[in-house]
Amino acid sequence: QVQLVESGGGLVQAGGSLRLSCAASGRTFSLYVMGWFRQAPGKGREFVAAITWSGGMTYYADSVKGRFTISRDNAKNTVYLQMNSLKPEDTAVYYCAAQRYYSGSYAYTGAYHDWGQGTQVTVSS
């Protein structure tokens, strides 16, 4: 079992920045990839970004490319999501997810094994 705790969400003006953190604990030794997803009210959970633990390979949804940056600190078992140039459409609950081993996709929710409780990000215009 892997426990994930997100933090850093809040209210920000359009064009502003915010950094989310995801601290992983438990059986983290075998983790393959960490991802960020988001879900707006009435919508499905959407892939945002992912990063592999070993090589630091990153993947981004087209909607956030050039604005968001995912990174990780292996020693701290922590993943970050730096969000710049925020838009109102970025408003959502952001979830951290862990893929314990390669499960076929970095962007599919069903490929992830553990999820955090989420942190609210609200972008006002």
mmCIF file of C-alpha atoms in Angstrom:
data_model
loop_
_atom_site.group_PDB
_atom_site.id
_atom_site.type_symbol
_atom_site.label_atom_id
_atom_site.label_comp_id
_atom_site.label_asym_id
_atom_site.label_seq_id
_atom_site.Cartn_x
_atom_site.Cartn_y
_atom_site.Cartn_z
ATOM 1 C CA GLN A 1 0.000 0.000 0.000
ATOM 2 C CA VAL A 2 1.151 3.490 -0.901
ATOM 3 C CA GLN A 3 -0.218 6.592 0.757
ATOM 4 C CA LEU A 4 -0.277 9.868 -1.151
ATOM 5 C CA VAL A 5 -0.933 13.296 0.313
ATOM 6 C CA GLU A 6 -1.350 16.365 -1.874
ATOM 7 C CA SER A 7 -0.826 19.915 -0.730
ATOM 8 C CA GLY A 8 -0.383 23.390 -2.149
ATOM 9 C CA GLY A 9 -3.790 24.016 -3.642
ATOM 10 C CA GLY A 10 -5.576 27.300 -3.238
ATOM 11 C CA LEU A 11 -7.045 30.332 -4.923
ATOM 12 C CA VAL A 12 -5.032 32.206 -7.519
ATOM 13 C CA GLN A 13 -5.693 34.883 -10.124
ATOM 14 C CA ALA A 14 -5.592 34.035 -13.806
ATOM 15 C CA GLY A 15 -2.022 34.259 -15.043
ATOM 16 C CA GLY A 16 -0.664 33.409 -11.638
ATOM 17 C CA SER A 17 1.298 30.428 -10.409
ATOM 18 C CA LEU A 18 0.894 27.662 -7.899
ATOM 19 C CA ARG A 19 2.980 24.660 -6.911
ATOM 20 C CA LEU A 20 1.437 21.416 -5.775
ATOM 21 C CA SER A 21 3.253 18.770 -3.782
ATOM 22 C CA CYS A 22 2.573 15.076 -3.400
ATOM 23 C CA ALA A 23 4.271 13.175 -0.611
ATOM 24 C CA ALA A 24 4.357 9.403 -0.960
ATOM 25 C CA SER A 25 4.790 6.997 1.912
ATOM 26 C CA GLY A 26 4.455 3.304 2.551
ATOM 27 C CA ARG A 27 5.764 0.812 0.024
ATOM 28 C CA THR A 28 7.333 3.309 -2.342
ATOM 29 C CA PHE A 29 10.410 1.284 -3.287
ATOM 30 C CA SER A 30 8.807 -0.243 -6.360
ATOM 31 C CA LEU A 31 7.054 2.836 -7.750
ATOM 32 C CA TYR A 32 7.427 3.315 -11.463
ATOM 33 C CA VAL A 33 5.620 6.549 -12.290
ATOM 34 C CA MET A 34 3.779 9.349 -10.540
ATOM 35 C CA GLY A 35 1.017 11.286 -12.174
ATOM 36 C CA TRP A 36 -1.184 14.282 -11.682
ATOM 37 C CA PHE A 37 -4.824 14.249 -12.672
ATOM 38 C CA ARG A 38 -7.579 16.779 -12.218
ATOM 39 C CA GLN A 39 -11.328 16.738 -12.052
ATOM 40 C CA ALA A 40 -13.650 19.686 -12.445
ATOM 41 C CA PRO A 41 -17.238 19.550 -11.158
ATOM 42 C CA GLY A 42 -19.391 17.446 -13.433
ATOM 43 C CA LYS A 43 -16.444 16.262 -15.496
ATOM 44 C CA GLY A 44 -14.314 13.165 -15.632
ATOM 45 C CA ARG A 45 -10.847 12.809 -14.236
ATOM 46 C CA GLU A 46 -8.338 14.269 -16.695
ATOM 47 C CA PHE A 47 -4.670 13.459 -17.115
ATOM 48 C CA VAL A 48 -2.345 16.389 -16.465
ATOM 49 C CA ALA A 49 1.248 15.175 -16.201
ATOM 50 C CA ALA A 50 3.389 12.205 -15.222
ATOM 51 C CA ILE A 51 7.002 11.487 -14.371
ATOM 52 C CA THR A 52 9.011 8.306 -13.964
ATOM 53 C CA TRP A 53 10.943 7.832 -10.747
ATOM 54 C CA SER A 54 14.100 6.385 -12.234
ATOM 55 C CA GLY A 55 14.750 8.379 -15.372
ATOM 56 C CA GLY A 56 12.689 11.499 -14.807
ATOM 57 C CA MET A 57 10.864 11.135 -18.105
ATOM 58 C CA THR A 58 7.951 13.533 -18.228
ATOM 59 C CA TYR A 59 4.638 13.497 -20.023
ATOM 60 C CA TYR A 60 2.076 16.255 -20.323
ATOM 61 C CA ALA A 61 -1.444 16.743 -21.516
ATOM 62 C CA ASP A 62 -1.647 19.094 -24.479
ATOM 63 C CA SER A 63 -3.751 21.491 -22.451
ATOM 64 C CA VAL A 64 -0.919 22.190 -20.003
ATOM 65 C CA LYS A 65 2.217 21.878 -22.136
ATOM 66 C CA GLY A 66 4.431 24.912 -21.767
ATOM 67 C CA ARG A 67 2.641 26.019 -18.610
ATOM 68 C CA PHE A 68 2.978 23.163 -16.128
ATOM 69 C CA THR A 69 6.133 21.378 -15.046
ATOM 70 C CA ILE A 70 6.260 18.105 -13.159
ATOM 71 C CA SER A 71 9.322 17.190 -11.120
ATOM 72 C CA ARG A 72 10.324 14.813 -8.371
ATOM 73 C CA ASP A 73 12.660 14.494 -5.424
ATOM 74 C CA ASN A 74 13.446 10.805 -5.146
ATOM 75 C CA ALA A 75 15.079 11.126 -1.738
ATOM 76 C CA LYS A 76 11.955 12.731 -0.318
ATOM 77 C CA ASN A 77 9.505 10.566 -2.250
ATOM 78 C CA THR A 78 7.820 13.760 -3.317
ATOM 79 C CA VAL A 79 6.457 14.892 -6.658
ATOM 80 C CA TYR A 80 5.717 18.484 -7.572
ATOM 81 C CA LEU A 81 3.554 20.199 -10.122
ATOM 82 C CA GLN A 82 4.569 23.752 -10.904
ATOM 83 C CA MET A 83 1.644 25.503 -12.546
ATOM 84 C CA ASN A 84 2.262 28.781 -14.341
ATOM 85 C CA SER A 85 0.060 31.001 -16.478
ATOM 86 C CA LEU A 86 -2.993 29.544 -14.821
ATOM 87 C CA LYS A 87 -6.333 29.846 -16.546
ATOM 88 C CA PRO A 88 -9.860 29.623 -15.153
ATOM 89 C CA GLU A 89 -10.272 26.316 -16.972
ATOM 90 C CA ASP A 90 -7.494 24.900 -14.801
ATOM 91 C CA THR A 91 -9.873 25.061 -11.856
ATOM 92 C CA ALA A 92 -10.321 21.555 -10.511
ATOM 93 C CA VAL A 93 -9.463 19.169 -7.751
ATOM 94 C CA TYR A 94 -5.952 17.938 -8.464
ATOM 95 C CA TYR A 95 -5.083 14.366 -7.590
ATOM 96 C CA CYS A 96 -1.742 12.704 -7.222
ATOM 97 C CA ALA A 97 -1.515 9.094 -8.358
ATOM 98 C CA ALA A 98 1.098 6.357 -8.243
ATOM 99 C CA GLN A 99 1.738 3.550 -10.669
ATOM 100 C CA ARG A 100 3.561 0.810 -8.784
ATOM 101 C CA TYR A 101 4.821 -0.852 -11.940
ATOM 102 C CA TYR A 102 4.345 -0.294 -15.627
ATOM 103 C CA SER A 103 0.689 -0.854 -16.380
ATOM 104 C CA GLY A 104 0.540 0.111 -20.027
ATOM 105 C CA SER A 105 -0.108 3.844 -19.916
ATOM 106 C CA TYR A 106 1.030 7.000 -18.185
ATOM 107 C CA ALA A 107 -2.133 8.940 -18.979
ATOM 108 C CA TYR A 108 -4.921 6.484 -18.214
ATOM 109 C CA THR A 109 -6.499 6.657 -14.772
ATOM 110 C CA GLY A 110 -6.996 2.913 -14.669
ATOM 111 C CA ALA A 111 -3.251 2.341 -14.945
ATOM 112 C CA TYR A 112 -2.612 3.895 -11.542
ATOM 113 C CA HIS A 113 -2.799 1.910 -8.349
ATOM 114 C CA ASP A 114 -2.841 4.507 -5.586
ATOM 115 C CA TRP A 115 -4.507 7.888 -5.284
ATOM 116 C CA GLY A 116 -4.398 10.836 -2.961
ATOM 117 C CA GLN A 117 -7.415 12.674 -1.622
ATOM 118 C CA GLY A 118 -6.930 15.679 -3.869
ATOM 119 C CA THR A 119 -6.299 19.367 -3.401
ATOM 120 C CA GLN A 120 -8.509 22.147 -4.720
ATOM 121 C CA VAL A 121 -7.120 24.627 -7.225
ATOM 122 C CA THR A 122 -9.304 27.598 -8.080
ATOM 123 C CA VAL A 123 -8.304 30.129 -10.717
ATOM 124 C CA SER A 124 -10.278 33.353 -10.857
ATOM 125 C CA SER A 125 -10.471 35.706 -13.826
#
